[in-house]
PDB file of N, CA and C in Angstrom:
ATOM      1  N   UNK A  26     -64.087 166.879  98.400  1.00  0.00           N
ATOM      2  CA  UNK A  26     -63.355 165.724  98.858  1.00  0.00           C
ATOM      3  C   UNK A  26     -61.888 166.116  99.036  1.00  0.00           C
ATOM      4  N   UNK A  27     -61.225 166.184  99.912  1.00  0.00           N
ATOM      5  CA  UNK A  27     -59.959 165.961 100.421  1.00  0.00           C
ATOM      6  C   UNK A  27     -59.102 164.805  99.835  1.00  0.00           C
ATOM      7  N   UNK A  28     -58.102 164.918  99.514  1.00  0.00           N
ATOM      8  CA  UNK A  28     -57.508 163.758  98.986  1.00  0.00           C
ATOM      9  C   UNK A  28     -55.823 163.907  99.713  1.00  0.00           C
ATOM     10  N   UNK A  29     -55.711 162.862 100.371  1.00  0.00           N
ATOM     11  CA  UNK A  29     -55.353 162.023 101.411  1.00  0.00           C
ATOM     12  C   UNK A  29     -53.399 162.370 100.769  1.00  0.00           C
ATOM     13  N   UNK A  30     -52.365 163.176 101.697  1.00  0.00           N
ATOM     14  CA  UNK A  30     -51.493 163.496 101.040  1.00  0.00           C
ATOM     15  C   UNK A  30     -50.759 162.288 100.408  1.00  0.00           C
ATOM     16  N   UNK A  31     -49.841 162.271  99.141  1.00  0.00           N
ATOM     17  CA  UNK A  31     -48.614 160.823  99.232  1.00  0.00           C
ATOM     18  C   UNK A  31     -47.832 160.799 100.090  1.00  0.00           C
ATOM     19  N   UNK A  32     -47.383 159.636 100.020  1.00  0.00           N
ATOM     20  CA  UNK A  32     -46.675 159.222 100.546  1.00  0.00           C
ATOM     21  C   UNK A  32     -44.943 159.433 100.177  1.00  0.00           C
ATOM     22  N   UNK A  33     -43.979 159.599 100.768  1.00  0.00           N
ATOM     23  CA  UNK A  33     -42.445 159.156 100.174  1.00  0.00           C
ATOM     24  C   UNK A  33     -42.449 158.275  98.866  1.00  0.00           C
ATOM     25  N   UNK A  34     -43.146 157.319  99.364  1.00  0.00           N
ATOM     26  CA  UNK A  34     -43.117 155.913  98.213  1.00  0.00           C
ATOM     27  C   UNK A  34     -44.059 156.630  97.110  1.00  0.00           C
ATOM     28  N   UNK A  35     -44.777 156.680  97.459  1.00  0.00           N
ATOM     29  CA  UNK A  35     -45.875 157.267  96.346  1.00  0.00           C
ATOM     30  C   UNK A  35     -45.306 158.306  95.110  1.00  0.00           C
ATOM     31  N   UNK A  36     -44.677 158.985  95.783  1.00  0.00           N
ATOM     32  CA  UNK A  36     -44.158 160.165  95.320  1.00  0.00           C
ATOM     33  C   UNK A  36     -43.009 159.047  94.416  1.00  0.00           C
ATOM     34  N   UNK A  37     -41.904 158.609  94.831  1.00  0.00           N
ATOM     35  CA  UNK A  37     -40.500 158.289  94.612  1.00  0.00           C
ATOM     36  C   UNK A  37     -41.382 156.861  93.124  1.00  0.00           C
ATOM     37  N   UNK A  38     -42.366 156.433  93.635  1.00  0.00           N
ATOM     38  CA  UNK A  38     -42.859 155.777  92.205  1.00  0.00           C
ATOM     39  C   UNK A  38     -43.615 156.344  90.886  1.00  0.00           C
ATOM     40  N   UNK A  39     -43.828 157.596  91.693  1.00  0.00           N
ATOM     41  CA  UNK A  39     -44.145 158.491  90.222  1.00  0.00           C
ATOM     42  C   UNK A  39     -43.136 158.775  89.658  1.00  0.00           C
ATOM     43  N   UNK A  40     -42.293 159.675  90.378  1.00  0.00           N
ATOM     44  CA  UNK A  40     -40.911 159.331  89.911  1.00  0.00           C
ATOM     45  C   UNK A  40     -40.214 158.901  88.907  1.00  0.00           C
ATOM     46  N   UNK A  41     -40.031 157.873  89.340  1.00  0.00           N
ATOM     47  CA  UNK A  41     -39.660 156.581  88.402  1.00  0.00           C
ATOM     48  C   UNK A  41     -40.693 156.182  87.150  1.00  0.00           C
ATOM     49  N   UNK A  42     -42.198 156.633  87.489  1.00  0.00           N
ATOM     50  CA  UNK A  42     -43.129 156.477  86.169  1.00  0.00           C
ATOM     51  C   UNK A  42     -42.871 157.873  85.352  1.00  0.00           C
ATOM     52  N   UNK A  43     -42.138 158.566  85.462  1.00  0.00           N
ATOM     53  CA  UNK A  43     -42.224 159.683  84.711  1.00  0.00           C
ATOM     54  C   UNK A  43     -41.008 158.948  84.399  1.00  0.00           C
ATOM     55  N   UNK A  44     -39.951 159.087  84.500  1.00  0.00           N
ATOM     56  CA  UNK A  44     -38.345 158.960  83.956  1.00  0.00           C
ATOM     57  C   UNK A  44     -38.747 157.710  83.183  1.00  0.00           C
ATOM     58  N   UNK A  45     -39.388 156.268  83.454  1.00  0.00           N
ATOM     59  CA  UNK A  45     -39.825 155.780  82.272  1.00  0.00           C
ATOM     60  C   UNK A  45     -39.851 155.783  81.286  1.00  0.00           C
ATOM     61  N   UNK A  46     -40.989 156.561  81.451  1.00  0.00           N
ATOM     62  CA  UNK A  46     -42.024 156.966  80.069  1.00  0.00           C
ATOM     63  C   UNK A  46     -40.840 157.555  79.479  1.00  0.00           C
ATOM     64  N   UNK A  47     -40.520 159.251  80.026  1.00  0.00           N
ATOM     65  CA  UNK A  47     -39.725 159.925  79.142  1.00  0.00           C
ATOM     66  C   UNK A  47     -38.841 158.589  78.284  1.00  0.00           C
ATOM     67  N   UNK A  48     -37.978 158.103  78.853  1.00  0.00           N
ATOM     68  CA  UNK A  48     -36.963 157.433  78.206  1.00  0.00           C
ATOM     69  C   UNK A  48     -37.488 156.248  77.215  1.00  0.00           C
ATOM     70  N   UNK A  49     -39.039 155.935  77.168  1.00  0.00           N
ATOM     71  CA  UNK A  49     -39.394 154.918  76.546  1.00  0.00           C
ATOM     72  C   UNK A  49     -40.117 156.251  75.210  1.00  0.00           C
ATOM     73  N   UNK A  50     -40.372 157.289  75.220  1.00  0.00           N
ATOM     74  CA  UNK A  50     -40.992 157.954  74.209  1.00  0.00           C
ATOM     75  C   UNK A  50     -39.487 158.271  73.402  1.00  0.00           C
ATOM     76  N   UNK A  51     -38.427 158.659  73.703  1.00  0.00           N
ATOM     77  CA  UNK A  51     -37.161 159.069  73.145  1.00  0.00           C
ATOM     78  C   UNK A  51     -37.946 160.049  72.521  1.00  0.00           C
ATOM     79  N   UNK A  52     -37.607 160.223  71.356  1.00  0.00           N
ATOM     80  CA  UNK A  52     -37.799 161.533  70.514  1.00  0.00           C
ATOM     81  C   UNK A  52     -38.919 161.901  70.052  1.00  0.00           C
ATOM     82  N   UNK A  53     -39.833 160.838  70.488  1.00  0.00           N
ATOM     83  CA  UNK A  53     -41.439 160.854  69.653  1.00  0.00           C
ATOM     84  C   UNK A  53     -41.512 162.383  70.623  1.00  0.00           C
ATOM     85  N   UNK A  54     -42.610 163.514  70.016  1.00  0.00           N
ATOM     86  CA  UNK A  54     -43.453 164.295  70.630  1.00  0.00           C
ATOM     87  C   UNK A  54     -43.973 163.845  71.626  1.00  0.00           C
ATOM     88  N   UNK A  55     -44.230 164.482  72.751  1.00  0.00           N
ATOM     89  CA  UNK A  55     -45.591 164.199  74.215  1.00  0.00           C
ATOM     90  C   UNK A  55     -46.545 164.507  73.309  1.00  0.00           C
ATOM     91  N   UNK A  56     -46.978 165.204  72.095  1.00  0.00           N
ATOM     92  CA  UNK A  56     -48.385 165.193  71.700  1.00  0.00           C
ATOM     93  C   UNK A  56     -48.611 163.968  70.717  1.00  0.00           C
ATOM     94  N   UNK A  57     -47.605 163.685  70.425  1.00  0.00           N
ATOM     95  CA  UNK A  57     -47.902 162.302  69.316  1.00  0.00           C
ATOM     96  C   UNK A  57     -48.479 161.607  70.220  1.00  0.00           C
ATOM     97  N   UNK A  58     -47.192 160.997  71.101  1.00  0.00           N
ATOM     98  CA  UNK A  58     -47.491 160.205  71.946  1.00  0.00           C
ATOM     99  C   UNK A  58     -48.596 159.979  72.815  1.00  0.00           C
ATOM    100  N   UNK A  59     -49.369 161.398  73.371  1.00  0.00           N
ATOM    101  CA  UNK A  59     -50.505 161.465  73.908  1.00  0.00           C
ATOM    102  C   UNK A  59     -51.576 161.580  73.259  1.00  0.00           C
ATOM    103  N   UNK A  60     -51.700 161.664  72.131  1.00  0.00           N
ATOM    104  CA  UNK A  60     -52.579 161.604  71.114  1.00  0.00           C
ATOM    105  C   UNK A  60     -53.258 159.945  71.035  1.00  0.00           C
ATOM    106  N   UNK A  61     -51.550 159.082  70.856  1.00  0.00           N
ATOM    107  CA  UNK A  61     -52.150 157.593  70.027  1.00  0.00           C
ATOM    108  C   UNK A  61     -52.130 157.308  71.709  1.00  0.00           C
ATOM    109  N   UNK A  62     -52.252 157.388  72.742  1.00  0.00           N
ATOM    110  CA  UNK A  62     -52.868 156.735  73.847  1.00  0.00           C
ATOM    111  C   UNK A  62     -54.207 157.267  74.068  1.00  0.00           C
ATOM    112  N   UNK A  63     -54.336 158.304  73.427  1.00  0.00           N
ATOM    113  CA  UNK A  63     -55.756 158.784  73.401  1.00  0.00           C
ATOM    114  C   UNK A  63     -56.099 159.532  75.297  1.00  0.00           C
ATOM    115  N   UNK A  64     -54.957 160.130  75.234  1.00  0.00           N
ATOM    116  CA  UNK A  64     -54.709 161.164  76.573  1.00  0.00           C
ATOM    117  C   UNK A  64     -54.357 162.785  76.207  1.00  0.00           C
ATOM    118  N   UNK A  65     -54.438 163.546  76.882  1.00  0.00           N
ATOM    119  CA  UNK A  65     -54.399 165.053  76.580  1.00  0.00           C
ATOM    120  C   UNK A  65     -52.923 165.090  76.741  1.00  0.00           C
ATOM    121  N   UNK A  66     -51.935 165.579  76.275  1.00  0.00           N
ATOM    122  CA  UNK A  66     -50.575 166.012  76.072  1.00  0.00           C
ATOM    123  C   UNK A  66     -50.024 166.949  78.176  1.00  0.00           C
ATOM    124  N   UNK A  67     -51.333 167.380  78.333  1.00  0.00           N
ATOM    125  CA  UNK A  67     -51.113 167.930  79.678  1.00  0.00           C
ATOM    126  C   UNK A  67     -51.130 166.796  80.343  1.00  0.00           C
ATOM    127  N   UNK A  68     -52.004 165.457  80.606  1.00  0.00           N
ATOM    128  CA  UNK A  68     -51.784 164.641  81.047  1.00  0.00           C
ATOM    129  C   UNK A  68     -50.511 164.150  81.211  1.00  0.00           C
ATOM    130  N   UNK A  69     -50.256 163.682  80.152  1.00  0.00           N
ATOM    131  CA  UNK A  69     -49.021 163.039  79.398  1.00  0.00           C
ATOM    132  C   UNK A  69     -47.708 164.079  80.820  1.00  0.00           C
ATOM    133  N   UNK A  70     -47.309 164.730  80.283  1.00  0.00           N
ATOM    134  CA  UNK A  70     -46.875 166.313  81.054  1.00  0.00           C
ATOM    135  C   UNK A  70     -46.780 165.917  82.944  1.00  0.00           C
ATOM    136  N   UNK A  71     -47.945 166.508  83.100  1.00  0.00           N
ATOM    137  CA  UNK A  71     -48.251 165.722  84.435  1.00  0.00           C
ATOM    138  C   UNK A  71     -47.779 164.803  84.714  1.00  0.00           C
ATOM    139  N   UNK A  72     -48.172 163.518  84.146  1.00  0.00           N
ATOM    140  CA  UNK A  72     -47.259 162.369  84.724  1.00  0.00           C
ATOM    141  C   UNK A  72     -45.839 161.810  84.380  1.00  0.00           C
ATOM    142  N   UNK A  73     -45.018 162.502  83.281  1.00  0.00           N
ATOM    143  CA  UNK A  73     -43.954 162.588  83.405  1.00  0.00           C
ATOM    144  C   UNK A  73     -43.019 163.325  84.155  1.00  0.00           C
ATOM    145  N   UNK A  74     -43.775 164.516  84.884  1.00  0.00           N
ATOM    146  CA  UNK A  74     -42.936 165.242  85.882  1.00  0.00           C
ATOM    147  C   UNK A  74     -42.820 165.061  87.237  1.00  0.00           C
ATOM    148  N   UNK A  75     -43.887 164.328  86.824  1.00  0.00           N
ATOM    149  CA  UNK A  75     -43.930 163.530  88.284  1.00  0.00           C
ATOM    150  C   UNK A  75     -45.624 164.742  89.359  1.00  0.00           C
ATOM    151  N   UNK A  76     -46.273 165.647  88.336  1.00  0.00           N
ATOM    152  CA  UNK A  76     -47.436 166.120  89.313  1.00  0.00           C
ATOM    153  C   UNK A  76     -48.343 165.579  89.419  1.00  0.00           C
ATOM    154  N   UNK A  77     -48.014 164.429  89.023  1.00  0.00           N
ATOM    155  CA  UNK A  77     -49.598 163.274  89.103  1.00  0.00           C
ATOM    156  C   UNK A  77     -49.013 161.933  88.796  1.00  0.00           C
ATOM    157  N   UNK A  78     -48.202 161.602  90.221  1.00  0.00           N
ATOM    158  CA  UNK A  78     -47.708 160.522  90.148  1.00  0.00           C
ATOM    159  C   UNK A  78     -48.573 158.832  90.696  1.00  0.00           C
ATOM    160  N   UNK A  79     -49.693 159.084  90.648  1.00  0.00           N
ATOM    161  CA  UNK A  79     -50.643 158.128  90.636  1.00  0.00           C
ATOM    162  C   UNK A  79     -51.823 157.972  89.490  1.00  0.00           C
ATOM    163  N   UNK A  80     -51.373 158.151  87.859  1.00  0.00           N
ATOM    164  CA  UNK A  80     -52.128 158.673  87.336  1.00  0.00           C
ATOM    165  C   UNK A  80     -53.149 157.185  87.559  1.00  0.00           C
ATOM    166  N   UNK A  81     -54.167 157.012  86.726  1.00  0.00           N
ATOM    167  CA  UNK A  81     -55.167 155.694  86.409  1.00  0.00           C
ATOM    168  C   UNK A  81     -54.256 154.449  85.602  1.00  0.00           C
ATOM    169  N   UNK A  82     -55.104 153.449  86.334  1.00  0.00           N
ATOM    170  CA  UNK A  82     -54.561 152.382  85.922  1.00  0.00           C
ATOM    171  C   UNK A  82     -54.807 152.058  84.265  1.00  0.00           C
ATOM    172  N   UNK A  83     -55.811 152.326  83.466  1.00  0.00           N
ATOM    173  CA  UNK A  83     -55.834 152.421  82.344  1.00  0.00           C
ATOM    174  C   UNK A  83     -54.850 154.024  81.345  1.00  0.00           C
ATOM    175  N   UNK A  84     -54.705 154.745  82.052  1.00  0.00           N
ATOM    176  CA  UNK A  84     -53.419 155.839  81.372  1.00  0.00           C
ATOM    177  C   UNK A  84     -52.908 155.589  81.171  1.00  0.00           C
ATOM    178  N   UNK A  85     -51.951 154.348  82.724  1.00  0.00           N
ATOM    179  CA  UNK A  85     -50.924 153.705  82.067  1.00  0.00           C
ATOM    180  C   UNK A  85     -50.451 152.786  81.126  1.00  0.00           C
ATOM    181  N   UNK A  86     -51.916 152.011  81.454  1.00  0.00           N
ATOM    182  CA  UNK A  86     -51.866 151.181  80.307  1.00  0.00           C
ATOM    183  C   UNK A  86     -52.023 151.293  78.953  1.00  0.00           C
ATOM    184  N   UNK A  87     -52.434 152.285  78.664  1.00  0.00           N
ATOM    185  CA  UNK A  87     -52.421 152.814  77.300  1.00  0.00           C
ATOM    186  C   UNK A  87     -51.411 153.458  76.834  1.00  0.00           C
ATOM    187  N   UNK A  88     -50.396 154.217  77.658  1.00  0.00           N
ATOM    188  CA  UNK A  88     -49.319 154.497  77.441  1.00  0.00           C
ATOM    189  C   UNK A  88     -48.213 153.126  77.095  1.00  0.00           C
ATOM    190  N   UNK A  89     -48.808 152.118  77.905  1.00  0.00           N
ATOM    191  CA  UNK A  89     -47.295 151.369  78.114  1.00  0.00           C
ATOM    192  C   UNK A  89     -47.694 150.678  76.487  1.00  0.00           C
ATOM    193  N   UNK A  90     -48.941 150.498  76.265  1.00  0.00           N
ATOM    194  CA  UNK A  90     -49.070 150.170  74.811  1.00  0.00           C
ATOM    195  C   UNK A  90     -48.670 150.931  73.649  1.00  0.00           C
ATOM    196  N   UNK A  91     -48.599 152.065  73.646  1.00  0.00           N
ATOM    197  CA  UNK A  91     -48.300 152.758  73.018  1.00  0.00           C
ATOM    198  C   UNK A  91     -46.737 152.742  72.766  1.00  0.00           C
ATOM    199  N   UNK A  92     -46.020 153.042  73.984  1.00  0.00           N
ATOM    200  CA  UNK A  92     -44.476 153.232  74.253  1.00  0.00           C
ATOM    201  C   UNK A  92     -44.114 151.418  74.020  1.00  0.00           C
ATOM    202  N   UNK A  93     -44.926 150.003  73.567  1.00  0.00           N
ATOM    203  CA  UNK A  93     -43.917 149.061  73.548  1.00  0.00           C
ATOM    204  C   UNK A  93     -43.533 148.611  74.933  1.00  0.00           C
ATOM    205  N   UNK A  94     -44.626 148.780  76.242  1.00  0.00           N
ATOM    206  CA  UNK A  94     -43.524 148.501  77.465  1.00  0.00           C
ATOM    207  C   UNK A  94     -44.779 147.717  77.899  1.00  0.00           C
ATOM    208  N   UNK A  95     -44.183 146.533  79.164  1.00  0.00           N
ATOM    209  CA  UNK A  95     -45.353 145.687  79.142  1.00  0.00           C
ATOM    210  C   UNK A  95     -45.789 145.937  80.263  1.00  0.00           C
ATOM    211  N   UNK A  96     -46.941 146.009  81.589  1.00  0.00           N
ATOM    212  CA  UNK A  96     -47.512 146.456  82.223  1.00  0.00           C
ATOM    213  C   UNK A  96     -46.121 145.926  83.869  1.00  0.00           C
ATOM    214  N   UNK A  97     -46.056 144.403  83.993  1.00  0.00           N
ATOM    215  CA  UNK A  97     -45.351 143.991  84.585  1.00  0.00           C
ATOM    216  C   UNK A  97     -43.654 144.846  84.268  1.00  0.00           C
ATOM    217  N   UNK A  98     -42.941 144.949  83.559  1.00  0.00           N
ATOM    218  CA  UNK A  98     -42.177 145.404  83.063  1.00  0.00           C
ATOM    219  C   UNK A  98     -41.948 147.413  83.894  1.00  0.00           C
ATOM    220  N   UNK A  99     -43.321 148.124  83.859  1.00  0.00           N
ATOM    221  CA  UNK A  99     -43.474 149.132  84.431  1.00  0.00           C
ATOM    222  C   UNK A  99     -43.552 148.982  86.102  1.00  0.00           C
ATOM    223  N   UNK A 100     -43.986 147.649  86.349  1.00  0.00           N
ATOM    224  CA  UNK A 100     -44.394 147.669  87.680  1.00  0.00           C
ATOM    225  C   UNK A 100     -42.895 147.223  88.254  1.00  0.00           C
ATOM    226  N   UNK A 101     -42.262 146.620  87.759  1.00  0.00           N
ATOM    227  CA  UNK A 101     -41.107 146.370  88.207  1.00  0.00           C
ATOM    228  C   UNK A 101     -39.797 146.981  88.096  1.00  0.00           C
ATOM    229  N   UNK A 102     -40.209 148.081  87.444  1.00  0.00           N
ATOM    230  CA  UNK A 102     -38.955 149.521  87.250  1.00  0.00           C
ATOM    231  C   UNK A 102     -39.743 150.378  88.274  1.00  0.00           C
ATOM    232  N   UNK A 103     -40.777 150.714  88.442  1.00  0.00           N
ATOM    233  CA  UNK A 103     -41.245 151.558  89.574  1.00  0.00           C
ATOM    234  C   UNK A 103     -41.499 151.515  90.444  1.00  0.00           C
ATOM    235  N   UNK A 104     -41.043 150.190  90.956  1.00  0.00           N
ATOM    236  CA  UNK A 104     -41.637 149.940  92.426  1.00  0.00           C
ATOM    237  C   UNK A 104     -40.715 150.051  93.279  1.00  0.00           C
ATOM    238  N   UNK A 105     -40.400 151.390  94.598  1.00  0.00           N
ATOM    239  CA  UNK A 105     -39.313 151.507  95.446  1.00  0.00           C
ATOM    240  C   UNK A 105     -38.528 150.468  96.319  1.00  0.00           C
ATOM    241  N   UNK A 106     -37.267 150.923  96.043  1.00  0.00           N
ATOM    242  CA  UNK A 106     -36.489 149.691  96.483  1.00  0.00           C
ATOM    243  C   UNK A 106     -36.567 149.921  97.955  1.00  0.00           C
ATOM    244  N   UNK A 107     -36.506 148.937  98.575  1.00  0.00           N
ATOM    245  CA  UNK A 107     -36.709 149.281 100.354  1.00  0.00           C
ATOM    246  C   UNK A 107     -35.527 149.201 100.835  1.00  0.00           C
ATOM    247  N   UNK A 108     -35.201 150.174 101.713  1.00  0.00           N
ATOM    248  CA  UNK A 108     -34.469 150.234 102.864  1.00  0.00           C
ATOM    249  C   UNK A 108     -33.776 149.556 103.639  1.00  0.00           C
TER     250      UNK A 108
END
């Protein structure tokens, strides 16, 4: 299967889901942290750098539970400002 390149936006909202997270984990470990979301630390990794800036809708949500952040709250820090 081929998977369909991102987009600008796509890209520029991972982005913003990585710089998030980072800033909502502060000092905790990526393995703590990916541990109590019950995700692999490479995951974790990945989508803070932005190489898997579309991770699953439940990753995030287990992250944003984890990190204290509320689902709306993520959607509205990451969603690109338009032009």
């Amino acid at each position: 299967m081929v998977r369909t390149p991102l987009t600008p936006e796509e890209r520029e909202r991972g982005a913003r889901l990585g710089q998030l997270l980072r800033d909502a984990r502060g000092a905790r470990s990526m393995v703590e942290v990916a541990a109590s979301a019950g995700i692999s630390d490479e995951t974790l990794r990945k989508i803070e750098t932005g190489r898997a800036p579309t991770p699953a809708f439940f990753t995030v949500s287990a992250l944003a539970g984890v990190l204290g952040l509320s689902m709306d709250e993520i959607a509205g820090l990451c969603t690109p400002v338009p032009v």
